[in-house]
Structures are given as structure tokens and as C-alpha cells.
JSON list of C-alpha atoms in Angstrom, two decimals:
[
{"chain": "A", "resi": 1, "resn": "UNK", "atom": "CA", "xyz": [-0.59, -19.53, 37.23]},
{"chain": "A", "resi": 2, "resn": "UNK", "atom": "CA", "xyz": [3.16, -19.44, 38.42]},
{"chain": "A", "resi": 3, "resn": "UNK", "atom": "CA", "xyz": [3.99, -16.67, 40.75]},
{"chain": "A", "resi": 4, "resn": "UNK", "atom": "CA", "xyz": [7.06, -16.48, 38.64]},
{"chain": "A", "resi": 5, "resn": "UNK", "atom": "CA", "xyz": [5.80, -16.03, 35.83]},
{"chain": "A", "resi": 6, "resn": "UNK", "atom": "CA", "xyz": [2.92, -13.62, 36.88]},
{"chain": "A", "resi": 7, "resn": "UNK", "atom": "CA", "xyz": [5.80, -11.50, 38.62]},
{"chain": "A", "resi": 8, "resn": "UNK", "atom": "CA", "xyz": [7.88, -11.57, 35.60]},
{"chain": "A", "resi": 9, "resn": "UNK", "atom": "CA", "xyz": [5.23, -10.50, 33.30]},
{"chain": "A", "resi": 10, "resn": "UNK", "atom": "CA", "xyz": [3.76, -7.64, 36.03]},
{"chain": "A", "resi": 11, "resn": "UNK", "atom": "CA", "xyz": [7.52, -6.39, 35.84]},
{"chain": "A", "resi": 12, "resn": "UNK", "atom": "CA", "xyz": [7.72, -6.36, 32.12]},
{"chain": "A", "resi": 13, "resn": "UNK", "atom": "CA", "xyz": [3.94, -4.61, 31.87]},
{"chain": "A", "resi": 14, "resn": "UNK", "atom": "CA", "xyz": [5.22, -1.93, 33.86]},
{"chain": "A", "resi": 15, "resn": "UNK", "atom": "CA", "xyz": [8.45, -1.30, 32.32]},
{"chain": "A", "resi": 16, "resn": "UNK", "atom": "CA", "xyz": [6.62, -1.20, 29.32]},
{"chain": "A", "resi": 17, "resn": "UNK", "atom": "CA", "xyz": [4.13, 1.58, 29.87]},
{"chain": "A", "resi": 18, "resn": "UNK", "atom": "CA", "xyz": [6.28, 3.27, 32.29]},
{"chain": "A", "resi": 19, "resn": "UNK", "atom": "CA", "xyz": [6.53, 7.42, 31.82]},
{"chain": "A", "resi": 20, "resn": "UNK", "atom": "CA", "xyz": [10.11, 7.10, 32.08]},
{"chain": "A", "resi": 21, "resn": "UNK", "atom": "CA", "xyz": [10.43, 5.11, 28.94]},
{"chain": "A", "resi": 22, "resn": "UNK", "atom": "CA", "xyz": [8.52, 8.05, 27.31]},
{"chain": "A", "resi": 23, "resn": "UNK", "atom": "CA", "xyz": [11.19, 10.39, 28.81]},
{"chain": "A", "resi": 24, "resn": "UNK", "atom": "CA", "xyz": [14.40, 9.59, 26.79]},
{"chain": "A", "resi": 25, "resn": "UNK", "atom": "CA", "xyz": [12.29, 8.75, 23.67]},
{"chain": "A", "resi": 26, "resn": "UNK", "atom": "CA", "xyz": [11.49, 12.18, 23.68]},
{"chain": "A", "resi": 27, "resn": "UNK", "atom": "CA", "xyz": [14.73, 13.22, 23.89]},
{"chain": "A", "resi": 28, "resn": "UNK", "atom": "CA", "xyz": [15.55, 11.57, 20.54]},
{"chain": "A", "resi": 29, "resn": "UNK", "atom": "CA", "xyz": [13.06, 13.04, 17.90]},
{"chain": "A", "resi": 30, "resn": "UNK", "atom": "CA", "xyz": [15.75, 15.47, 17.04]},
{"chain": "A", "resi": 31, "resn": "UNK", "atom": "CA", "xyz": [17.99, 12.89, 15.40]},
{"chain": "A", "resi": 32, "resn": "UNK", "atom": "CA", "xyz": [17.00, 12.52, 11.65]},
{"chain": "A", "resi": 33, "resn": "UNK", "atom": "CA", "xyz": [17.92, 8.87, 10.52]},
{"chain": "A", "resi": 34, "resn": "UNK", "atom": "CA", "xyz": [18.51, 8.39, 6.34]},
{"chain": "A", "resi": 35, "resn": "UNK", "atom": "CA", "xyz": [17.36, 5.28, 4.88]},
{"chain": "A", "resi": 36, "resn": "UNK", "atom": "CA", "xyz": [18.91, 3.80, 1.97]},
{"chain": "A", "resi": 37, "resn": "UNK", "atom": "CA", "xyz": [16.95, 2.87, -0.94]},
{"chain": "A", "resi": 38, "resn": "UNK", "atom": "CA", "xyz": [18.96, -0.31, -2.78]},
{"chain": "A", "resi": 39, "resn": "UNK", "atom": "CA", "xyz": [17.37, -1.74, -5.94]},
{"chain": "A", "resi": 40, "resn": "UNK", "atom": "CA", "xyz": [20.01, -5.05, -6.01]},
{"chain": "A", "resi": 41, "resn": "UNK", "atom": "CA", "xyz": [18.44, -6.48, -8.98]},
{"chain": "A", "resi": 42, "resn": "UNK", "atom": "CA", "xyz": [17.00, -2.37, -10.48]},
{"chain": "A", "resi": 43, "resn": "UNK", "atom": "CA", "xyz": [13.06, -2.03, -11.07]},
{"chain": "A", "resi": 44, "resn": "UNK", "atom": "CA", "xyz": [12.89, -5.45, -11.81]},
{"chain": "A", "resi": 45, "resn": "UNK", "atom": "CA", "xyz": [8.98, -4.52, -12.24]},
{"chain": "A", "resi": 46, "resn": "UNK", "atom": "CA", "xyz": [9.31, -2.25, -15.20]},
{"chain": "A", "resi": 47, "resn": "UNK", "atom": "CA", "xyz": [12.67, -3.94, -17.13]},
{"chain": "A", "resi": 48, "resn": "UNK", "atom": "CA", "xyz": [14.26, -7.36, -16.91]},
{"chain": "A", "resi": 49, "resn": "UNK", "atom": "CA", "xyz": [16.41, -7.96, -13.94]},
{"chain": "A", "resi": 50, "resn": "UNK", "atom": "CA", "xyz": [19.92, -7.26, -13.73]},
{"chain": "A", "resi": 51, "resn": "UNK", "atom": "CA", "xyz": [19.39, -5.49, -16.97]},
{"chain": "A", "resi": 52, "resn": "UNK", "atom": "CA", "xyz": [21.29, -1.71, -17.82]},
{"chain": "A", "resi": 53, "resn": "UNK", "atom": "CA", "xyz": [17.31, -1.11, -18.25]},
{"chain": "A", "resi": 54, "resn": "UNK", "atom": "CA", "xyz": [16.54, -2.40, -14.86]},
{"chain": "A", "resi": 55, "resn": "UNK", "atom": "CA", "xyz": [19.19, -0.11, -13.06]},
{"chain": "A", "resi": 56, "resn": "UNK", "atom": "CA", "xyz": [18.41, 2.76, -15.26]},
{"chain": "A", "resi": 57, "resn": "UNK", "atom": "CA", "xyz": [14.72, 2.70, -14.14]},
{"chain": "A", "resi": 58, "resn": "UNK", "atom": "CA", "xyz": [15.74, 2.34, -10.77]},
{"chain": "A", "resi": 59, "resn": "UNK", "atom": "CA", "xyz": [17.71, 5.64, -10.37]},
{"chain": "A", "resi": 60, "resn": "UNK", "atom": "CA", "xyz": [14.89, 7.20, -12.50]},
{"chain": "A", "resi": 61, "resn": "UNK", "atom": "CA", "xyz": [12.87, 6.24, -9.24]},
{"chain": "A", "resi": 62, "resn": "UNK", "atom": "CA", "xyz": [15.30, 7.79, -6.95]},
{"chain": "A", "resi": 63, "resn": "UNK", "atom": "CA", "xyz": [16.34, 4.74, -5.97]},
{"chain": "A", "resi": 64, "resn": "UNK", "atom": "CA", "xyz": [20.15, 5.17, -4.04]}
]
């Protein structure tokens, strides 16, 4: 095995599962993140795409 390579993955490794990396993603779990929810073509499962129906059924769904 290269001694590069071994070295380069022993350094990644220990970045990895270092407790300092736990640290400041502790610090974080305050911050609340919103996710959109896009229907671009509507519920294309319960109405035809691209349809009045289709978006209809998607806000019915609480889609954004």
C-alpha cells in the first residue's frame, strides 16, 4: 500500500471521528432550517399534470 495514501486516509479517518467535529455540530441544533415543498407539475398522481386539478390537489396537500 502507498505510504501516501495510507497517511492520507489515517488523516481523513481521524478528522472524521474526531470530538471536535462533534463540538460545533452541537452548537448548531438551535437553527431551524424550512424546506420548501414545490409540486412543478401539482399532484401529478391524483390529476393530470399541469392541470388547474393538478395544482389544486397539490395545495390541498400542503404543498408550498
Amino acid at each position: 500500500m502507498n505510504k501516501k495514501l495510507l497517511a492520507g486516509a489515517g488523516l481523513a479517518f481521524t478528522l472524521l471521528f474526531s470530538p471536535l467535529s462533534q463540538a460545533f455540530a452541537a452548537e448548531t441544533t438551535g437553527d431551524l432550517r424550512k424546506v420548501d415543498n414545490v409540486a412543478h407539475r401539482g399532484a401529478s398522481a391524483y390529476a393530470p399534470e399541469n392541470t388547474i386539478a393538478a395544482f389544486d390537489k397539490a395545495v390541498e396537500m400542503k404543498a408550498d
